[in-house]
PDB file of C-alpha atoms in Angstrom:
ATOM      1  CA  UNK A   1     -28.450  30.399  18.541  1.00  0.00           C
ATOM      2  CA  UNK A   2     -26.155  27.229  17.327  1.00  0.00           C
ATOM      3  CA  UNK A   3     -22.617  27.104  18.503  1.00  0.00           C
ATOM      4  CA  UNK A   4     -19.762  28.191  15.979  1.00  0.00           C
ATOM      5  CA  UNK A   5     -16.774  26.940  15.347  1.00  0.00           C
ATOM      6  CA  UNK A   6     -13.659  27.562  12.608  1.00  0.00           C
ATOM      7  CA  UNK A   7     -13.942  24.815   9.660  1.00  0.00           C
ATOM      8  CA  UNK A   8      -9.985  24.568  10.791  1.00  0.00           C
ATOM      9  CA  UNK A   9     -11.526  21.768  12.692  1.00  0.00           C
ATOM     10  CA  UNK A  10     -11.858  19.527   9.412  1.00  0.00           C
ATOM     11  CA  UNK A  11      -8.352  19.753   8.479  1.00  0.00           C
ATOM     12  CA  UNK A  12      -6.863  16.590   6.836  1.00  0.00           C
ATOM     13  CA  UNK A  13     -10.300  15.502   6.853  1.00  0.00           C
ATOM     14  CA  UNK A  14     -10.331  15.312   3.032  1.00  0.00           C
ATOM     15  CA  UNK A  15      -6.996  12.779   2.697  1.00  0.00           C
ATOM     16  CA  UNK A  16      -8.345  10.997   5.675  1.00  0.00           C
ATOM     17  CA  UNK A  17     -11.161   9.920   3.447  1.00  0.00           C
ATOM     18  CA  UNK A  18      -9.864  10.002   0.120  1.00  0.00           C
ATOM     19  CA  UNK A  19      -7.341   7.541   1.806  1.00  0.00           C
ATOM     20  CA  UNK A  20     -10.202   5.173   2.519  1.00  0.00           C
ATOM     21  CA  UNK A  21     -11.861   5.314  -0.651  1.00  0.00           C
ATOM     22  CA  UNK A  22     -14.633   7.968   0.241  1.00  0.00           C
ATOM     23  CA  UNK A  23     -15.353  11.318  -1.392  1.00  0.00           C
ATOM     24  CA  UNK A  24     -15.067  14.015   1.373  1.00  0.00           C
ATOM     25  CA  UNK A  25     -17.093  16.716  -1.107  1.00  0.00           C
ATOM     26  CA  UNK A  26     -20.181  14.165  -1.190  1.00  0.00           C
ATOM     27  CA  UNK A  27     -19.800  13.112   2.536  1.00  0.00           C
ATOM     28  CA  UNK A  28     -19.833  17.442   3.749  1.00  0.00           C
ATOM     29  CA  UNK A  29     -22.506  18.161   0.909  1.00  0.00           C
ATOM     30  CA  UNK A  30     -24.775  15.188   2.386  1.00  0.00           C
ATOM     31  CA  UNK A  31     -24.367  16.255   6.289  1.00  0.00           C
ATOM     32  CA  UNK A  32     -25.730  19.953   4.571  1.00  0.00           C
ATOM     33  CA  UNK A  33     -22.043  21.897   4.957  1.00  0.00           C
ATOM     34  CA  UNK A  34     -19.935  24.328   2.200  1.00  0.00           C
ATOM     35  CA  UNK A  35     -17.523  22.511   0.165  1.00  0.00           C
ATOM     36  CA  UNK A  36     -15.341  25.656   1.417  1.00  0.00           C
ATOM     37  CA  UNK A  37     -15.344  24.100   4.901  1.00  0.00           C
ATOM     38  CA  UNK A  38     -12.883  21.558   3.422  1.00  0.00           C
ATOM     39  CA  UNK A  39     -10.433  24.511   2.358  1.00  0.00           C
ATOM     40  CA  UNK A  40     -10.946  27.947   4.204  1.00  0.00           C
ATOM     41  CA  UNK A  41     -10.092  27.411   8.111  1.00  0.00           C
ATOM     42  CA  UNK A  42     -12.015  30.500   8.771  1.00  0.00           C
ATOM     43  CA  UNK A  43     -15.128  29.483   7.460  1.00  0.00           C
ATOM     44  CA  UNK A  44     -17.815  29.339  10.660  1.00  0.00           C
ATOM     45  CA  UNK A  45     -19.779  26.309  10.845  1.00  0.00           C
ATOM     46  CA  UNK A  46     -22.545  24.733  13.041  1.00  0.00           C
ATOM     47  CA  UNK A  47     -20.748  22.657  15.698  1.00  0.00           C
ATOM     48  CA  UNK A  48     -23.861  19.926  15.956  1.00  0.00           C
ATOM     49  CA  UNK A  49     -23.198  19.475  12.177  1.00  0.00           C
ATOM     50  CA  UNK A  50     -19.614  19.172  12.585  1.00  0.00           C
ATOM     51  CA  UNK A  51     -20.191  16.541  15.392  1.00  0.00           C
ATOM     52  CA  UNK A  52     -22.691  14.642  13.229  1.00  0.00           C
ATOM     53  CA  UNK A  53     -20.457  14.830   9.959  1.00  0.00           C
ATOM     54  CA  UNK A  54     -17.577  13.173  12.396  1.00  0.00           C
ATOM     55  CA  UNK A  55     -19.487  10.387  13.750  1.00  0.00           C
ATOM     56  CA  UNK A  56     -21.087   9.818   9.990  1.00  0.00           C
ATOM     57  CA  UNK A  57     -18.004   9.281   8.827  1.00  0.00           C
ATOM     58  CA  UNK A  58     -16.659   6.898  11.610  1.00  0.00           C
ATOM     59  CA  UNK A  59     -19.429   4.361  10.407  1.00  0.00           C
ATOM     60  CA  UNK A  60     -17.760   3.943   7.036  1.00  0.00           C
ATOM     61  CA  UNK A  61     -15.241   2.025   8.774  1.00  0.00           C
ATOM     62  CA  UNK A  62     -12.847   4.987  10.181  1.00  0.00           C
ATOM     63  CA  UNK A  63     -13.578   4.211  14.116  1.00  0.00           C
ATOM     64  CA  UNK A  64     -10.461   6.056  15.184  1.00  0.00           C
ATOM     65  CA  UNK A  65     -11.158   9.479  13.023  1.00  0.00           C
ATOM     66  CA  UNK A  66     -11.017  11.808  15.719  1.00  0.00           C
ATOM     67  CA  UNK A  67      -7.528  10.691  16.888  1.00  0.00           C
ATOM     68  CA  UNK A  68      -6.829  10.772  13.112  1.00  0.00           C
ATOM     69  CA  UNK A  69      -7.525  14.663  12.857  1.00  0.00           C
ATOM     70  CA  UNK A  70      -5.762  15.125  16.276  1.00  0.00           C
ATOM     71  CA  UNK A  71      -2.725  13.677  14.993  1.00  0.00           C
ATOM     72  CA  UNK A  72      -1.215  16.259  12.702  1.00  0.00           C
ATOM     73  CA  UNK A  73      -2.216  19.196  14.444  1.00  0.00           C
ATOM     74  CA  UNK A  74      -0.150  21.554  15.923  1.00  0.00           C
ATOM     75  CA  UNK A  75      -0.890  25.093  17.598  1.00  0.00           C
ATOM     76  CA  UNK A  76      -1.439  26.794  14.188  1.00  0.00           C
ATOM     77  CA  UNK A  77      -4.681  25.385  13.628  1.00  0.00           C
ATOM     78  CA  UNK A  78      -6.027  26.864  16.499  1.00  0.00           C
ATOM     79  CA  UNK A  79      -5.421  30.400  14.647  1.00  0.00           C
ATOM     80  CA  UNK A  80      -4.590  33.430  16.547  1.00  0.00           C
ATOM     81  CA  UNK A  81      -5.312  31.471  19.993  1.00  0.00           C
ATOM     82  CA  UNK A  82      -2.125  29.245  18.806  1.00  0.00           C
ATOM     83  CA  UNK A  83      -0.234  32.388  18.709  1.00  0.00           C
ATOM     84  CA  UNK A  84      -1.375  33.706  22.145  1.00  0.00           C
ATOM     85  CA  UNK A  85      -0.435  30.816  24.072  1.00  0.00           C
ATOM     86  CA  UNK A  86       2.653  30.127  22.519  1.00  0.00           C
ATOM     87  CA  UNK A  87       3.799  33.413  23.997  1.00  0.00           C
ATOM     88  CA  UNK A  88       2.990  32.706  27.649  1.00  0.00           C
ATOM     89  CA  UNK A  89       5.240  31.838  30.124  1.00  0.00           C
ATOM     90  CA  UNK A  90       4.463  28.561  31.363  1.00  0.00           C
ATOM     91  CA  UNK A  91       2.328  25.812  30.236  1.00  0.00           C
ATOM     92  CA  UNK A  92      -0.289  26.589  32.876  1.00  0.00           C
ATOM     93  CA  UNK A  93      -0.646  30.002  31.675  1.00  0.00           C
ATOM     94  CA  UNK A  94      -1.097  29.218  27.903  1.00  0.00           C
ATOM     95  CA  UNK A  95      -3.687  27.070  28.864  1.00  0.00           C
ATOM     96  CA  UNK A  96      -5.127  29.537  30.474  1.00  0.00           C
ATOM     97  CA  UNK A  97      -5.199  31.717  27.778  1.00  0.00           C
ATOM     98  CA  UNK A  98      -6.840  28.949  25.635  1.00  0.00           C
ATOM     99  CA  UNK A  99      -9.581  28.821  27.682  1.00  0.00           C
ATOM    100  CA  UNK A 100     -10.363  32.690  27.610  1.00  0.00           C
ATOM    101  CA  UNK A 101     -10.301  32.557  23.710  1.00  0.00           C
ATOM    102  CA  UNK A 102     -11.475  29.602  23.332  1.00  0.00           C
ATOM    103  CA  UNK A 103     -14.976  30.945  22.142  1.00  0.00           C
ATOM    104  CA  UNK A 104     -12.707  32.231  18.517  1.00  0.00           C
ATOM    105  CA  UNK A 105     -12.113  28.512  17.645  1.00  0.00           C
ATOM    106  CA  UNK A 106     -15.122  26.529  19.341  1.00  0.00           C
ATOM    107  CA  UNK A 107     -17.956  28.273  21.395  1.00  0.00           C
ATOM    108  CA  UNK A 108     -18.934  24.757  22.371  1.00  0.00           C
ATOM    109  CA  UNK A 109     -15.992  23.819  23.922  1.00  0.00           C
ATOM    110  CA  UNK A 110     -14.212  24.703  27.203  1.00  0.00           C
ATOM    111  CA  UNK A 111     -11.154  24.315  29.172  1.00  0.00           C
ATOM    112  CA  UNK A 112     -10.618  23.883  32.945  1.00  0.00           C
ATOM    113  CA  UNK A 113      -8.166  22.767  35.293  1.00  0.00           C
ATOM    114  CA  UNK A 114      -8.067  21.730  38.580  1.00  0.00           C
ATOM    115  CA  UNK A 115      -5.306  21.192  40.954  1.00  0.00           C
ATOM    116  CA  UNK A 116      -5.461  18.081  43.484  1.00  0.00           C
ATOM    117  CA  UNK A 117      -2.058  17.470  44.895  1.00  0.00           C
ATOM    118  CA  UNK A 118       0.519  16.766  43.408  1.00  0.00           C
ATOM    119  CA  UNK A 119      -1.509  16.375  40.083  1.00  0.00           C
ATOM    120  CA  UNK A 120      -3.642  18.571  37.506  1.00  0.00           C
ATOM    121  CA  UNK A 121      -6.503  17.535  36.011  1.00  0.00           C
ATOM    122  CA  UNK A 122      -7.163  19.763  32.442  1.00  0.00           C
ATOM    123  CA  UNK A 123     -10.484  19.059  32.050  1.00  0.00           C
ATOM    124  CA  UNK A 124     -12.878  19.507  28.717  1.00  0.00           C
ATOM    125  CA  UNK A 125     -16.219  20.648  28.808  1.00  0.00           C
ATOM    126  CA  UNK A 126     -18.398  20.283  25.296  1.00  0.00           C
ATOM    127  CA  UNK A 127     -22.120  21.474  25.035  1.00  0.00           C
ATOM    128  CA  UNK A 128     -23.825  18.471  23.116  1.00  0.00           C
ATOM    129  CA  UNK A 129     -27.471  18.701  22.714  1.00  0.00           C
ATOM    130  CA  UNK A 130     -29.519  15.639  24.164  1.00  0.00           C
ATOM    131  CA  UNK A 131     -29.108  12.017  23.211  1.00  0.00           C
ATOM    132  CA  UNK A 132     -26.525  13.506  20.655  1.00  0.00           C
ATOM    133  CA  UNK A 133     -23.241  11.067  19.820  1.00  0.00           C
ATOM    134  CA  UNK A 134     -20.099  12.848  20.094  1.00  0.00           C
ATOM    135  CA  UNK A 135     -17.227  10.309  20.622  1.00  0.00           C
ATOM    136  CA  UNK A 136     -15.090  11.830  17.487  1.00  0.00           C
ATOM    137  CA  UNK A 137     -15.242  15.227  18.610  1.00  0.00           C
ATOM    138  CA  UNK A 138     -14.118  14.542  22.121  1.00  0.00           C
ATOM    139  CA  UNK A 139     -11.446  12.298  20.951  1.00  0.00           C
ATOM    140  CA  UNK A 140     -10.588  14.953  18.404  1.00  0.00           C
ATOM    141  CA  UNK A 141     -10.657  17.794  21.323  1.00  0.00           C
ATOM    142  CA  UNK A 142      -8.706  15.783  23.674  1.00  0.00           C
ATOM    143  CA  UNK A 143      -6.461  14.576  21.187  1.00  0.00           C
ATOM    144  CA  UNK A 144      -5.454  17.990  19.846  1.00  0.00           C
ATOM    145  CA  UNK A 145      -4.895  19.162  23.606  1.00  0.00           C
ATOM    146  CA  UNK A 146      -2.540  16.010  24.146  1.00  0.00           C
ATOM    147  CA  UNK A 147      -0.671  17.654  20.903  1.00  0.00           C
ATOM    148  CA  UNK A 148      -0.587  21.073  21.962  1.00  0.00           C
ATOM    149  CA  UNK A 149       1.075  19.827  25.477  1.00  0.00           C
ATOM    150  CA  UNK A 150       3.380  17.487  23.770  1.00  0.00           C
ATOM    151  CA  UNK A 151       4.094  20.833  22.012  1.00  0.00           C
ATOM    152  CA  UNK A 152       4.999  22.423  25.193  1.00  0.00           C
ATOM    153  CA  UNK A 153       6.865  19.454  27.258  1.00  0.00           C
ATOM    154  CA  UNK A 154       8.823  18.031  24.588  1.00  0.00           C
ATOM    155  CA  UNK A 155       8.407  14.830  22.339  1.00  0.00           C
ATOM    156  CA  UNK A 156       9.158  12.361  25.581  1.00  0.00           C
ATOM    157  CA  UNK A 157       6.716  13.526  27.494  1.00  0.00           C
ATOM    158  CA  UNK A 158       3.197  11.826  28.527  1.00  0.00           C
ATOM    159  CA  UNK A 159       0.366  12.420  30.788  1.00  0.00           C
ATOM    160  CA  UNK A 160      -0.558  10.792  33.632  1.00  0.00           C
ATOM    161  CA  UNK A 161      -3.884   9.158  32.695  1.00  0.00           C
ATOM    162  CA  UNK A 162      -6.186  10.536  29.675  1.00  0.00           C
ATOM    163  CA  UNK A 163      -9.978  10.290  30.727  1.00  0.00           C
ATOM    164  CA  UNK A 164     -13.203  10.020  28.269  1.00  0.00           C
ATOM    165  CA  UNK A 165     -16.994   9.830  29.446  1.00  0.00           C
ATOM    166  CA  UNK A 166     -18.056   7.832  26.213  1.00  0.00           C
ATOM    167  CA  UNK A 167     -18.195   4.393  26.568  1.00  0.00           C
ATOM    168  CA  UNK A 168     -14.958   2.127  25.736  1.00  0.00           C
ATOM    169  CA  UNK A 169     -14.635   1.649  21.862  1.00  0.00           C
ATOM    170  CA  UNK A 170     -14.738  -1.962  20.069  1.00  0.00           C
ATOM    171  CA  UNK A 171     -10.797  -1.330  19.964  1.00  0.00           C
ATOM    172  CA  UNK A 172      -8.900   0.728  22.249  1.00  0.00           C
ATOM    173  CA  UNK A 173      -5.561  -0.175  20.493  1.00  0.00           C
ATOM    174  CA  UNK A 174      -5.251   3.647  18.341  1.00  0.00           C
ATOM    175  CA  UNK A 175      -5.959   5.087  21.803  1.00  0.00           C
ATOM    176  CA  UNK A 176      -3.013   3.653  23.705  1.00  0.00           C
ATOM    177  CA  UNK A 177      -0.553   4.079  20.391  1.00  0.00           C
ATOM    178  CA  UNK A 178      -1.799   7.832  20.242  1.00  0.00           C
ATOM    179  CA  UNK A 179      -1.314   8.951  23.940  1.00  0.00           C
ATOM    180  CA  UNK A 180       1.432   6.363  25.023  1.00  0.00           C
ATOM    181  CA  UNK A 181      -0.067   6.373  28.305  1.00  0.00           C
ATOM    182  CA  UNK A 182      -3.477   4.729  30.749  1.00  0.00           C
ATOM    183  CA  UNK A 183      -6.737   6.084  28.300  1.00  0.00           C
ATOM    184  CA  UNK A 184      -9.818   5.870  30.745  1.00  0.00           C
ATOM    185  CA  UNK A 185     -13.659   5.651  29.262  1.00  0.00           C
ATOM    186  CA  UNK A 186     -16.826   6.082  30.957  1.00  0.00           C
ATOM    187  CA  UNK A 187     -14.877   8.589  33.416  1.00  0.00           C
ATOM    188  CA  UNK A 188     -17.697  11.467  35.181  1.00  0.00           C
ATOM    189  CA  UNK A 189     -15.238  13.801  33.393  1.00  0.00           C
ATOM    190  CA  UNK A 190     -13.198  14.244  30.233  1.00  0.00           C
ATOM    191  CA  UNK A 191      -9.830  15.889  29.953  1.00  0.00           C
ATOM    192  CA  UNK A 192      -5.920  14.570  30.680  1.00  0.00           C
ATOM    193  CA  UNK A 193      -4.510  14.513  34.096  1.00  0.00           C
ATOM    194  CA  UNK A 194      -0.923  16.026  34.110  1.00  0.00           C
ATOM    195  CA  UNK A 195       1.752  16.123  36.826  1.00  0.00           C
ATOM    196  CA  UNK A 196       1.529  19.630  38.922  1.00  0.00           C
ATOM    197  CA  UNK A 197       5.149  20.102  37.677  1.00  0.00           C
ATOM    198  CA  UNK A 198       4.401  19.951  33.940  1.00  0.00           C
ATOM    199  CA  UNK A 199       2.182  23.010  33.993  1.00  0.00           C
ATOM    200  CA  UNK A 200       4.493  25.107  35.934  1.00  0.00           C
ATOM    201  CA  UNK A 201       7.220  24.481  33.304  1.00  0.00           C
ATOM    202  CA  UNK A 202       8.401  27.640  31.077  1.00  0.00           C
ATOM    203  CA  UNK A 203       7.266  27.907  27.471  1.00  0.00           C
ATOM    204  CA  UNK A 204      11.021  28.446  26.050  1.00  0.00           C
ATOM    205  CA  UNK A 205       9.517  30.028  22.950  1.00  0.00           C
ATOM    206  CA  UNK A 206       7.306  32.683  24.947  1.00  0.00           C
ATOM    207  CA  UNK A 207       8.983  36.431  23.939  1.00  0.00           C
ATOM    208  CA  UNK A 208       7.084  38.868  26.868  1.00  0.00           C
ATOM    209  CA  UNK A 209       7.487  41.904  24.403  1.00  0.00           C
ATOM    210  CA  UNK A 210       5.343  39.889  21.713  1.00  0.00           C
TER     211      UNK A 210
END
């Protein structure tokens, strides 16, 4: 059974491509998805055909369009997950609480982390079927976890070193102006390593009760 995941994923896809000339309708009618997908975040779609309609749409001269997506979200995309882990206590433990739920948003995606030292390493796991590109949507995934900590740790604050297993792109300029830190490619994992302290910080919104 193909992996679901909310159509939430392809928001600001539309002015992305209307901004480059493009018709997003045609371009999600062609890779064999619902116009809705373009409109109702709750629509479930086939992740493969999300991944292909991503890297499709790179080749029309948007390289950078996962980073693009990543770039204006914020934890209300990620529906009632975004709500969850807003309410936890410390950064650790809404990430946490991503990871269990993380099957409502994305069943082909998953969250880990591992301590070592001083350091944290949130790793991201995404079932790809063989020989299958997926460049955007890992720069989309990592990009909207880089958002949801920035979220967390305040506007000043930046990993440690952001890690990718795809190869390095023609341009690695949108990389360093998105995460403001050392972006890593052909890594044996994928995720962002963060200082030990930064996940043990409160979440100053969190209300217990809620």
């Amino acid at each position: 059974m193909a992996d679901l995941i909310r159509s939430a994923a392809l928001s600001g896809y539309a002015d992305i491509l209307r901004a480059a000339g493009h018709d997003p309708v045609r371009a999600v009618r062609a890779a064999g998805l619902p116009v809705a997908c373009l409109t109702d975040p709750e629509l479930k779609i086939a992740s493969a055909t999300l991944r292909r309609l991503l890297e499709e749409t790179a080749r029309k001269g948007i390289d950078d369009l996962g980073l693009r997506l990543a770039a204006e979200r914020s934890l209300s995309n990620l529906g009632p997950i975004g709500l969850i882990a807003r309410e936890q206590p410390t950064v650790r433990r809404a990430l946490e609480a991503m990871g269990h739920y993380m099957r409502l948003h994305n069943e082909s995606l998953s969250l880990r982390m591992i301590d070592s030292g001083g350091e944290v390493i949130v790793g991201v796991d995404l079932r790809v079927g063989p020989s299958m590109q997926y460049r955007q949507s890992a720069e989309l995934a990592i990009g909207v976890l880089y958002r949801v900590l920035k979220l967390f740790l305040g506007a000043s604050w930046k990993p440690e070193l952001v890690v990718f297993m795809h190869g390095t792109p023609r341009s690695t300029e949108p990389h360093r102006k998105f995460f403001r830190t050392r972006v890593a490619f052909s890594g044996d994992f994928m995720g962002v390593v963060c200082a030990l302290r930064d996940l043990d910080s409160p979440i100053s919104s969190a209300d217990p009760v809620m």
